[in-house]
CSV table of C-alpha atoms and ligand atoms in Angstrom, one decimal:
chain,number,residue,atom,x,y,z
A,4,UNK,CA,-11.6,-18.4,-24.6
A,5,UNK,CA,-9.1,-16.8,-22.1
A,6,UNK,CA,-9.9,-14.2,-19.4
A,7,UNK,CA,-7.2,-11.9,-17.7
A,8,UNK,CA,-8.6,-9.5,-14.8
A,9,UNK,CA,-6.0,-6.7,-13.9
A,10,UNK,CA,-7.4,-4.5,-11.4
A,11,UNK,CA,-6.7,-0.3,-11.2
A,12,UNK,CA,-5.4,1.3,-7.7
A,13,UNK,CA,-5.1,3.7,-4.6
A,14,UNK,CA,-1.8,5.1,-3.6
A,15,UNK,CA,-2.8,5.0,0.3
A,16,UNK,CA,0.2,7.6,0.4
A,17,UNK,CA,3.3,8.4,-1.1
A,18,UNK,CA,2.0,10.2,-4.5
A,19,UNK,CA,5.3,11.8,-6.7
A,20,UNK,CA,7.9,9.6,-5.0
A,21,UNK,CA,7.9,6.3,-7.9
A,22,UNK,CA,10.3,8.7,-9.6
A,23,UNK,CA,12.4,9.6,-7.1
A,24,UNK,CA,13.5,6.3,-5.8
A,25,UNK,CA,10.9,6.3,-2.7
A,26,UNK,CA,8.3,4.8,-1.2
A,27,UNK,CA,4.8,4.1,-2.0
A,28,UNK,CA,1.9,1.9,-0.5
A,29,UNK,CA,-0.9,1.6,-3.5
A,30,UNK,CA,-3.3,-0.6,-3.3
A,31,UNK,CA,-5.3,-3.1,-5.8
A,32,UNK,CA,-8.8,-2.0,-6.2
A,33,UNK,CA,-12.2,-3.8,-7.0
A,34,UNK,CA,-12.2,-1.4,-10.2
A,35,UNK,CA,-11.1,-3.7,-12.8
A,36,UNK,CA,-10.0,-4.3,-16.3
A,37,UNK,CA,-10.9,-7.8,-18.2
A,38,UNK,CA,-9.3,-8.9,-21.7
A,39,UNK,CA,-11.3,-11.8,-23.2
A,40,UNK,CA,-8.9,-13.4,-25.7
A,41,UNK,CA,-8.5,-16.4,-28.1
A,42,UNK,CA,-5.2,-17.1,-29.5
A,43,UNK,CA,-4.5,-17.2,-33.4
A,44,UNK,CA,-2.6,-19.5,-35.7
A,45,UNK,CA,-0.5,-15.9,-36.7
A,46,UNK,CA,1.4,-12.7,-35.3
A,47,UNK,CA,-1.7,-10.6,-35.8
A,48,UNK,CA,-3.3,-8.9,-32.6
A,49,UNK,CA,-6.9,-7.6,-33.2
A,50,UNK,CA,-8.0,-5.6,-30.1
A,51,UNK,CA,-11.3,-4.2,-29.7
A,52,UNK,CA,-12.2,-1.9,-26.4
A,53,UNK,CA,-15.8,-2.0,-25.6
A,54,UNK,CA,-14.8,1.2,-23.6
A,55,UNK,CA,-14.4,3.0,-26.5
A,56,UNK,CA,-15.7,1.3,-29.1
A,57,UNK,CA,-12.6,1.1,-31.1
A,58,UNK,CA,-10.7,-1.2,-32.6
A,59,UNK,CA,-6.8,-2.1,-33.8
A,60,UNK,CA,-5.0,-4.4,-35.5
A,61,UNK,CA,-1.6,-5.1,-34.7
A,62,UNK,CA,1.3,-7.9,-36.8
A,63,UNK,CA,3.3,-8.5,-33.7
A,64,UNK,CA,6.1,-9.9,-36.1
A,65,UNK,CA,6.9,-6.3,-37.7
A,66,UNK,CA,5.9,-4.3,-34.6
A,67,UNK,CA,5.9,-0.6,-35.5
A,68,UNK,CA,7.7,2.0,-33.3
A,69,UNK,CA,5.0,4.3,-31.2
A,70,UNK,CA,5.3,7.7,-33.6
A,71,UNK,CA,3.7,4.9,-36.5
A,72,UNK,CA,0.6,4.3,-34.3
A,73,UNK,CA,-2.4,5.8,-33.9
A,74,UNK,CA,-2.7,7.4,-30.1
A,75,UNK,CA,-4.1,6.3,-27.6
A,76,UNK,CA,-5.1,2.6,-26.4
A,77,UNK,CA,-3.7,0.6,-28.9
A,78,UNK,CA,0.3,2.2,-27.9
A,79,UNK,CA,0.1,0.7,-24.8
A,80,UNK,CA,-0.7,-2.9,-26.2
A,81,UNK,CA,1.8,-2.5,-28.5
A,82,UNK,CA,4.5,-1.2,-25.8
A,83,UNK,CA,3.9,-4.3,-23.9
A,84,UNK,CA,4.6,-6.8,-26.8
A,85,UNK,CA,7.7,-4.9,-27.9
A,86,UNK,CA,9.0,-5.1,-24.3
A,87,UNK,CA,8.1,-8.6,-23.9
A,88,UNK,CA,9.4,-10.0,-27.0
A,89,UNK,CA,12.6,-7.7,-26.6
A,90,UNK,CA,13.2,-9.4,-23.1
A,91,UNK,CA,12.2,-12.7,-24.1
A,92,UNK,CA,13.6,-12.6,-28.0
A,93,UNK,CA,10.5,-14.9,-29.0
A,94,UNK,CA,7.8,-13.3,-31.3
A,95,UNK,CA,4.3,-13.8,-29.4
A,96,UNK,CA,1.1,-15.2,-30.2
A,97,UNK,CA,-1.3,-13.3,-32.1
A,98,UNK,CA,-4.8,-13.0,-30.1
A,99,UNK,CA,-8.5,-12.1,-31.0
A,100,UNK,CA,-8.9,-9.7,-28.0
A,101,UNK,CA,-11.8,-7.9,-26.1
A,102,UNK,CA,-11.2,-5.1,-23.5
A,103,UNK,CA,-13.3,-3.7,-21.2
A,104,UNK,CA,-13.4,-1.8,-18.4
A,105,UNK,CA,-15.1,-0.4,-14.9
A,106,UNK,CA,-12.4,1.6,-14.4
A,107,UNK,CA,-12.8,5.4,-15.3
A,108,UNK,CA,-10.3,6.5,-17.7
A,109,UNK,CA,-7.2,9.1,-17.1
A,110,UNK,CA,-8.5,9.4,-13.2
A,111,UNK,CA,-5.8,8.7,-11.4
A,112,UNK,CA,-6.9,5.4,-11.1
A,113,UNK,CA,-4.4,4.1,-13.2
A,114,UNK,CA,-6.7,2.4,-15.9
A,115,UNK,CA,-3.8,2.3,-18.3
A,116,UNK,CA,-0.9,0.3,-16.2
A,117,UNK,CA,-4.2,-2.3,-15.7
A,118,UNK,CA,-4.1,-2.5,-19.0
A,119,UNK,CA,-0.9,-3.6,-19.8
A,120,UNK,CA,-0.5,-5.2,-16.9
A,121,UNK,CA,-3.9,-7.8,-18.3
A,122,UNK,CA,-1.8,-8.1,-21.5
A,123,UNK,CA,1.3,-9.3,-20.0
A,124,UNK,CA,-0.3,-11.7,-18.1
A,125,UNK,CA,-2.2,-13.0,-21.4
A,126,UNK,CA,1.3,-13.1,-23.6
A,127,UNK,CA,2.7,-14.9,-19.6
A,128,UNK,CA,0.1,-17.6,-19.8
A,129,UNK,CA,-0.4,-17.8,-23.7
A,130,UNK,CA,3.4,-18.3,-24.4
A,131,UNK,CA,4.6,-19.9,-21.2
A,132,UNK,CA,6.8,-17.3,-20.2
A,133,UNK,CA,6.8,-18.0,-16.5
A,134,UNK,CA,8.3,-14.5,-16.0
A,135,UNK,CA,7.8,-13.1,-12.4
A,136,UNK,CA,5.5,-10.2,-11.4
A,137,UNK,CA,7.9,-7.8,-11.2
A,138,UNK,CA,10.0,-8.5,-14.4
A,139,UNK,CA,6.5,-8.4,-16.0
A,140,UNK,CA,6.0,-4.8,-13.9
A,141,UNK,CA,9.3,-4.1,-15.2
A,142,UNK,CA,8.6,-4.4,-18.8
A,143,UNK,CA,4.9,-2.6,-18.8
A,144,UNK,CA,6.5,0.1,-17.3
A,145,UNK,CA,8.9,0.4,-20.0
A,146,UNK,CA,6.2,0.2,-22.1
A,147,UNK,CA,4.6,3.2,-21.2
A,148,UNK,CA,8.0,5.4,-21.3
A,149,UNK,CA,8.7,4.2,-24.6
A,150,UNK,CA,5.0,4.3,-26.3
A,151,UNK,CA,2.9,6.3,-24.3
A,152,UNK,CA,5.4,8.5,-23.6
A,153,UNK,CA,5.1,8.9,-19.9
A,154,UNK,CA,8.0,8.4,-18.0
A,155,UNK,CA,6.1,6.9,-15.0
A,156,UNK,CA,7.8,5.2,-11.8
A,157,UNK,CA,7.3,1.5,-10.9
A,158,UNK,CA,4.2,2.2,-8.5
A,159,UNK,CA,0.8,1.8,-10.6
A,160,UNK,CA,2.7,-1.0,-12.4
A,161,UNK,CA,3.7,-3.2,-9.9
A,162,UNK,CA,0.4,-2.5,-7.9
A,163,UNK,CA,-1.8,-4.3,-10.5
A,164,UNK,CA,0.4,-7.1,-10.5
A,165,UNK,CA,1.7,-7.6,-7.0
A,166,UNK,CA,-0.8,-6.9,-4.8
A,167,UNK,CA,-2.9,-9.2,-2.3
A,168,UNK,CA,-5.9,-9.4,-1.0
A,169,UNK,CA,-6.6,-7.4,2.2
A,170,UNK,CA,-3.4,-5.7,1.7
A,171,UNK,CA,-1.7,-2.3,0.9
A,172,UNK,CA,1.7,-3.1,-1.2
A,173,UNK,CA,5.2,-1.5,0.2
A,174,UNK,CA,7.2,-0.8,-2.3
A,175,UNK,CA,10.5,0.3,-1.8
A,176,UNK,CA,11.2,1.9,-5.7
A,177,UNK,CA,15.0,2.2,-5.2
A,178,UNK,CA,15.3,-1.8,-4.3
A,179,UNK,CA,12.3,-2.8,-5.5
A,180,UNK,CA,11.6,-4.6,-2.2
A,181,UNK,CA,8.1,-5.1,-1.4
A,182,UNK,CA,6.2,-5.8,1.4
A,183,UNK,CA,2.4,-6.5,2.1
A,184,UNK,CA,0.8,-4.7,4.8
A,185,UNK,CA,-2.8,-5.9,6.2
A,186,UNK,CA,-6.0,-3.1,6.3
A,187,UNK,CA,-7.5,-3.2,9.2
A,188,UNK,CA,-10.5,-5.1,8.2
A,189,UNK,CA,-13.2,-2.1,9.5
A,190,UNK,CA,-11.6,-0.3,7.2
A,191,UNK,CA,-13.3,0.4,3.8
A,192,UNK,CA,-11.2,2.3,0.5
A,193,UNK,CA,-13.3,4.8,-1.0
A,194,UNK,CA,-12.5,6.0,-4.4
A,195,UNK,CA,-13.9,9.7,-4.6
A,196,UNK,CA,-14.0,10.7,-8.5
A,197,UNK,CA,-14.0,14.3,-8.5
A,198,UNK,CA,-15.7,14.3,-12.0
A,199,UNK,CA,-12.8,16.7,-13.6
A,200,UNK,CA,-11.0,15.2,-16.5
A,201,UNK,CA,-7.0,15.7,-15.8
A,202,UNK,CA,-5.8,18.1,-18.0
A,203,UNK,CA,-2.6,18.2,-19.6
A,204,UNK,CA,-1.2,15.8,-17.4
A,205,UNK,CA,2.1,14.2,-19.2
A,206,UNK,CA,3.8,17.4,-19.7
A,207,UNK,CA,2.8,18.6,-16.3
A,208,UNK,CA,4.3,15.5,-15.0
A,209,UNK,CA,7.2,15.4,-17.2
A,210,UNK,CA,8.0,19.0,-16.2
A,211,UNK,CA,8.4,18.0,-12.0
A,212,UNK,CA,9.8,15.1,-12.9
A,213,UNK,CA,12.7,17.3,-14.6
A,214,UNK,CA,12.0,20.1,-11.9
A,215,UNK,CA,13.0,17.0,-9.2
A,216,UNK,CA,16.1,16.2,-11.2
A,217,UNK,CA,17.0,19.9,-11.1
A,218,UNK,CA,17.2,19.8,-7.5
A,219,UNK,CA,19.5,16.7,-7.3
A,220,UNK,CA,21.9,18.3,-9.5
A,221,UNK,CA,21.8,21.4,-7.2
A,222,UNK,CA,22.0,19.3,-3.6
A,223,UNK,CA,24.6,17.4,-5.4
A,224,UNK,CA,27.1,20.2,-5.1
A,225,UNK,CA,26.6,20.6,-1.9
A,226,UNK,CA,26.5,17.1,-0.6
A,227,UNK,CA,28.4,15.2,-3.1
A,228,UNK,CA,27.7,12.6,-5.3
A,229,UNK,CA,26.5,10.4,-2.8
A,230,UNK,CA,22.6,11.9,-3.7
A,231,UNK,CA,21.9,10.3,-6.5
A,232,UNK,CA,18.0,11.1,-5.8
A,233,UNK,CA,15.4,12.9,-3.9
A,234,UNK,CA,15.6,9.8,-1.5
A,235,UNK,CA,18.6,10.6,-0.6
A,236,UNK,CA,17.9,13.4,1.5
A,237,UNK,CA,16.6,13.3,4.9
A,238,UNK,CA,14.6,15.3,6.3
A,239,UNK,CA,17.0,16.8,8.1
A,240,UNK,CA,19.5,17.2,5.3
A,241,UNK,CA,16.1,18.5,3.2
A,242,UNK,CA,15.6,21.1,6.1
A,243,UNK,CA,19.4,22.9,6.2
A,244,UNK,CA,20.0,22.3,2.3
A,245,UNK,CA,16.6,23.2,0.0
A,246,UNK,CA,17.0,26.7,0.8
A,247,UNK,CA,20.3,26.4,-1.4
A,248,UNK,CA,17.8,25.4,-4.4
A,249,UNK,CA,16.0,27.6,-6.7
A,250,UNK,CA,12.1,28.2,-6.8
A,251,UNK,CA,9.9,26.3,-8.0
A,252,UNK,CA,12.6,23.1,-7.5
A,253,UNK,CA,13.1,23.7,-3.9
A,254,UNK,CA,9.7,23.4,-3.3
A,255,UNK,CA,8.9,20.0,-5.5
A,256,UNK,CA,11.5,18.6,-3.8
A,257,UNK,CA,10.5,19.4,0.1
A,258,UNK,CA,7.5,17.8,-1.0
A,259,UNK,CA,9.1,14.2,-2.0
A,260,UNK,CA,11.4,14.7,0.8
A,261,UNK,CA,8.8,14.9,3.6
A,262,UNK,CA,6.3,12.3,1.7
A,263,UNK,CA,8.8,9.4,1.7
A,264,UNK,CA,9.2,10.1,5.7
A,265,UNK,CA,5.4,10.1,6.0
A,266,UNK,CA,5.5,6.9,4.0
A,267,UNK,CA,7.6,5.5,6.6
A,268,UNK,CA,5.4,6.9,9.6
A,269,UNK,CA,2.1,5.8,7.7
A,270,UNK,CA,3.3,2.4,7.5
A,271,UNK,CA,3.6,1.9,11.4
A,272,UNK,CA,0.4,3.8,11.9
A,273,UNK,CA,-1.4,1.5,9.4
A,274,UNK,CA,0.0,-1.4,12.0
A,275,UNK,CA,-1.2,-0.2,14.7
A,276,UNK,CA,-4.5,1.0,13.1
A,277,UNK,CA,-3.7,4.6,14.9
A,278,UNK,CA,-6.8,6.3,13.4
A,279,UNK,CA,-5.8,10.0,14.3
A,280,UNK,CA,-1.8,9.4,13.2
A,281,UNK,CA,-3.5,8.0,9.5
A,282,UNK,CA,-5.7,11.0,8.9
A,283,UNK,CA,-2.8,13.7,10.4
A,284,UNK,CA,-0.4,11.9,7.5
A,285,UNK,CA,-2.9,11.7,4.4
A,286,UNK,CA,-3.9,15.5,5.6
A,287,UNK,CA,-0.3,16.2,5.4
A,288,UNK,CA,0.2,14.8,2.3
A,289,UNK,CA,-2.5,16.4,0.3
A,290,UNK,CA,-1.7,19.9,1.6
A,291,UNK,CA,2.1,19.2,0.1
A,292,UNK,CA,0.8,18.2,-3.0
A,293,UNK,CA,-1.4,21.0,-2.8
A,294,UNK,CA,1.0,23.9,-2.0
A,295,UNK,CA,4.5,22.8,-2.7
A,296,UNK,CA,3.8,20.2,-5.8
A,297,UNK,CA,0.9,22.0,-7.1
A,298,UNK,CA,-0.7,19.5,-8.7
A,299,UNK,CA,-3.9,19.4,-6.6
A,300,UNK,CA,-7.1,21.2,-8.1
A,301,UNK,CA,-9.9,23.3,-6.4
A,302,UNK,CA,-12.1,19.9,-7.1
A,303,UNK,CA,-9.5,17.7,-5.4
A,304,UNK,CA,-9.2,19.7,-2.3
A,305,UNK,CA,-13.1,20.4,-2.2
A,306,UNK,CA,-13.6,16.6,-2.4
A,307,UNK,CA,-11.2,16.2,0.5
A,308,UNK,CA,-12.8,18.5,2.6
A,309,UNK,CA,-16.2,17.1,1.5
A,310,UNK,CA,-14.8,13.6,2.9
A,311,UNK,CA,-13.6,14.6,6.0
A,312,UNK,CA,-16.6,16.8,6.8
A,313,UNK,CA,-18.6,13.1,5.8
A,314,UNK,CA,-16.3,11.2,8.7
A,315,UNK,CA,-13.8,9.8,6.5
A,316,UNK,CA,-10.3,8.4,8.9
A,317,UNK,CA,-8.6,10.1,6.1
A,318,UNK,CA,-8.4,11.3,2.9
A,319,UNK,CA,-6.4,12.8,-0.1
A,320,UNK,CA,-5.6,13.2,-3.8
A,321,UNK,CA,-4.2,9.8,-5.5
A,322,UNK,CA,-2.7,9.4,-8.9
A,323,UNK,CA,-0.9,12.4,-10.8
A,324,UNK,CA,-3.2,14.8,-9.9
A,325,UNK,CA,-4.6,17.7,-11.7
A,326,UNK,CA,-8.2,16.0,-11.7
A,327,UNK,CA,-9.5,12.7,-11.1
A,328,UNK,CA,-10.0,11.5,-7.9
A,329,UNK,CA,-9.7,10.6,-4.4
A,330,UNK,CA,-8.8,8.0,-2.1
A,331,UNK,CA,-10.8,8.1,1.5
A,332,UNK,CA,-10.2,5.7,4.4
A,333,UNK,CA,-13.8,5.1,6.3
A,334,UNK,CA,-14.9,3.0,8.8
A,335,UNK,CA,-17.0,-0.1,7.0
A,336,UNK,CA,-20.0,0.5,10.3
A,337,UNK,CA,-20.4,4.5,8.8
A,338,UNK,CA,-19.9,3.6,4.9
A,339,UNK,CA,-23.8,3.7,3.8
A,340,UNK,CA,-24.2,7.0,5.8
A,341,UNK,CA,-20.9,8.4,4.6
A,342,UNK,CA,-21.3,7.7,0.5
A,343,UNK,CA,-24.6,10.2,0.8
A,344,UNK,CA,-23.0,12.6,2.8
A,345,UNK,CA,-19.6,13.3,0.6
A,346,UNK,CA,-21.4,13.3,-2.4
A,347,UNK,CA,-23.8,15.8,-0.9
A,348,UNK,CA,-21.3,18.0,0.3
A,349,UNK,CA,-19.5,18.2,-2.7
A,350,UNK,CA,-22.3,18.8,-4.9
A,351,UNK,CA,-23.5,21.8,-2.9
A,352,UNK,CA,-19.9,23.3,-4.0
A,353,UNK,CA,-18.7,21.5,-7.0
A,354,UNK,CA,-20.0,21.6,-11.1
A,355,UNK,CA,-18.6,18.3,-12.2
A,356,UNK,CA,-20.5,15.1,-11.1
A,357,UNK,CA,-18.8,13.4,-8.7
A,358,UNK,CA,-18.7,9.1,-8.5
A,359,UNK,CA,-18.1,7.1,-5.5
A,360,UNK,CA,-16.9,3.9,-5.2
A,361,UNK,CA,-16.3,1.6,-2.2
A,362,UNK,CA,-13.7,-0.2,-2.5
A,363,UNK,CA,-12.0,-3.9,-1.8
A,364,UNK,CA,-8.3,-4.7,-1.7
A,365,UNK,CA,-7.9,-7.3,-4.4
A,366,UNK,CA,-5.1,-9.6,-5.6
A,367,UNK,CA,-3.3,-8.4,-8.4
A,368,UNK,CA,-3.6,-9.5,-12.1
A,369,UNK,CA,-4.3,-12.9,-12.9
A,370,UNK,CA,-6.6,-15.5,-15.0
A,371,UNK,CA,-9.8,-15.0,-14.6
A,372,UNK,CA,-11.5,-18.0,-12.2
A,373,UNK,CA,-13.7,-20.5,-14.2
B,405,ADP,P1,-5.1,6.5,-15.8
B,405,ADP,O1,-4.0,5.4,-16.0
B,405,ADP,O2,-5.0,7.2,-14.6
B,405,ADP,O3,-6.5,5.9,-16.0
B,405,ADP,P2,-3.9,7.4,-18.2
B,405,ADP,O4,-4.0,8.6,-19.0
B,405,ADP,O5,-2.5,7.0,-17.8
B,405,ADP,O6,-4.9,7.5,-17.0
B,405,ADP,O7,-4.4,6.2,-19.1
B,405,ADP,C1,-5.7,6.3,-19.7
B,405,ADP,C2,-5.6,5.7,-21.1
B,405,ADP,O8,-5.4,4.3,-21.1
B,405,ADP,C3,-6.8,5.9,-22.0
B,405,ADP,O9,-6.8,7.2,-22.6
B,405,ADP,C4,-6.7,4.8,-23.0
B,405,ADP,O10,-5.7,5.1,-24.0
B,405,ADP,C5,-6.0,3.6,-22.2
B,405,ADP,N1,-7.1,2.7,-21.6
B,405,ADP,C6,-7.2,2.3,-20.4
B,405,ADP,N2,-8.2,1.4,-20.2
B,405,ADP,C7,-8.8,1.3,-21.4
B,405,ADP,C8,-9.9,0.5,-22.0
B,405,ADP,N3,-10.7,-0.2,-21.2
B,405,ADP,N4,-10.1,0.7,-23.3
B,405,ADP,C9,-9.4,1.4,-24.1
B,405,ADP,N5,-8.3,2.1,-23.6
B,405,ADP,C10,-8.0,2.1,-22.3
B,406,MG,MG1,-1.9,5.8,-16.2
């Protein structure tokens, strides 16, 4: 019997930005996703989630497009064998498999690039494929364009197989360079689930993604063809030329414009540990995801101010948005203390239950040890 572990993440900061060719710094999370798998003699995949207490059988020799397959887990299984046996032209090796999960699903916490990113370690190791992390991040991200239909940056992706222990990933999305950043180790991640299902979420964030396209093609007439994305634009450039876009674009697009600089500024904060330069940037960032990206809710931004009003360093919204959860820096000596007092303070003002978790930085996907 084979075990994969592929764990969920925290965007530390730089939330809407994957698509735009920008920066992000997720991190790995001690929320994980196991597959338990034995290997067949055939092309048949059989995959049961304890989760949901489902089960689907796919013949990974006649793979059928996504519109021919039930929605919903069993898509994103499929998405990551076609990808891999496109890339690789080799049919894989069927597999008994068992899924489960202590990751909340659809919170933000990215439970379904954990998933494929499991599987495509298992078809890795199964069918000696010795394909690197981020061809493999590469091809689970296709995946879910092309059967879950989301048409997701590189971020969540490459943060359940990239990252290390101790360590917030930097990814540059443009170059794909990344870069490993230590915590400061009296630092604990706190994962704030507000409780609120997302709703509507894929159209929502296939409609800024298109919204963030509209304002290239408008900057590109004034600036040439040399901005070929948001990240293009300075923030200078951003301040003199968004005007010239139309509502509600202008707005979507000040927002990835001044989150990849605070990307950059987190980064060198995180360094130097600078407590009050950490909690001034994830403020930042939650109030433009709040008021120019609109894709905060009033549980997101009571959970914030239920963290900060706890003692968090910091906190904000993570993942799309539109529900799910948070992500709170605290220092490890207050965490017992703090864990009681957010989940008081939101509870006196909130009607979904909220969840806490505390958080390690783990490495990304791999076999399971022993
Ligand atoms: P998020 O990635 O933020 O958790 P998504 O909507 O992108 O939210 O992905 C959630 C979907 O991923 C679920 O609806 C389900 O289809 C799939 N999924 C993730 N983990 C599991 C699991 N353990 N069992 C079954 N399906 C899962
Ligand atoms: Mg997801």
């Amino acid at each position: 019997m084979l075990c994969v572990r592929a764990p969920g993440r925290v965007n530390l900061i730089g939330e809407h930005t994957d698509y735009n060719d920008g920066y992000v710094l997720p991190v790995a999370i001690s929320l994980e996703t196991r597959v338990y798998a034995q290997p067949r003699t055939d092309a048949l995949c059989q995959v049961y989630s304890e989760t949901l207490d489902e089960q689907h059988t796919l013949n990974l020799a006649e793979l059928p497009p996504p519109e021919q397959l039930p929605e919903g887990f069993i898509r994103y299984v499929a998405g990551v064998a076609a990808m891999v046996q496109r890339h690789t032209g080799r049919t894989l090796t069927g597999v008994d498999a068992t899924l489960c999960s202590r990751l909340p699903l659809g919170a933000g916490l990215s439970s379904s690039a954990a998933l494929e990113a499991a599987f495509a370690v298992l078809w890795d190791a199964i069918d000696d494929l010795r394909l690197d992390r981020l061809t493999l991040a590469r091809l689970c991200q296709q995946a879910e364009h092309q059967y879950a239909g989301v048409r997701c940056g590189l971020m969540d992706q490459a943060a359940s197989l990239l990252c290390q222990a101790g360590h917030a990933l930097f990814l540059d999305t443009r170059t794909q360079a990344t870069q490993q950043v230590p915590i400061p180790s009296a630092w604990a991640i706190v994962v704030a689930d507000t409780g609120k299902p997302r709703a509507l979420a894929e159209s929502d964030y296939n409609l800024r993604r298109a919204q963030c396209e509209q304002a290239v093609g408008a900057l590109q007439d004034v600036l040439g063809e040399s901005v070929v994305a948001l990240r293009d634009v300075s923030a200078e450039a951003g301040a003199q030329y968004l005007p010239l876009v139309e509502e509600p674009a202008r707005r979507r697009a000040r927002h990835v414009v001044g989150e990849n600089a605070r990307v950059l500024a987190f980064l060198d904060a995180l360094r130097r540990a600078d407590t009050a330069q950490v909690r001034a940037l994830m403020l930042a960032s939650h109030a433009s995801l709040r008021d120019d990206y609109e894709v905060s809710c009033a549980e997101l931004d009571r959970m914030v101010e239920a963290c900060l009003q706890a003692g968090a360093i910091g906190a904000r919204m993570t993942g799309a948005g539109f529900g799910g959860a948070c992500v709170a820096l605290v220092e490890r000596a207050r965490l017992e203390r703090f864990l009681q007092d957010a989940e008081r303070f939101y509870r006196a003002r909130a009607a979904y239950e909220p969840r806490f978790y505390a958080c390690e930085a783990v490495d990304g996907a791999g076999m399971c040890a022993g």
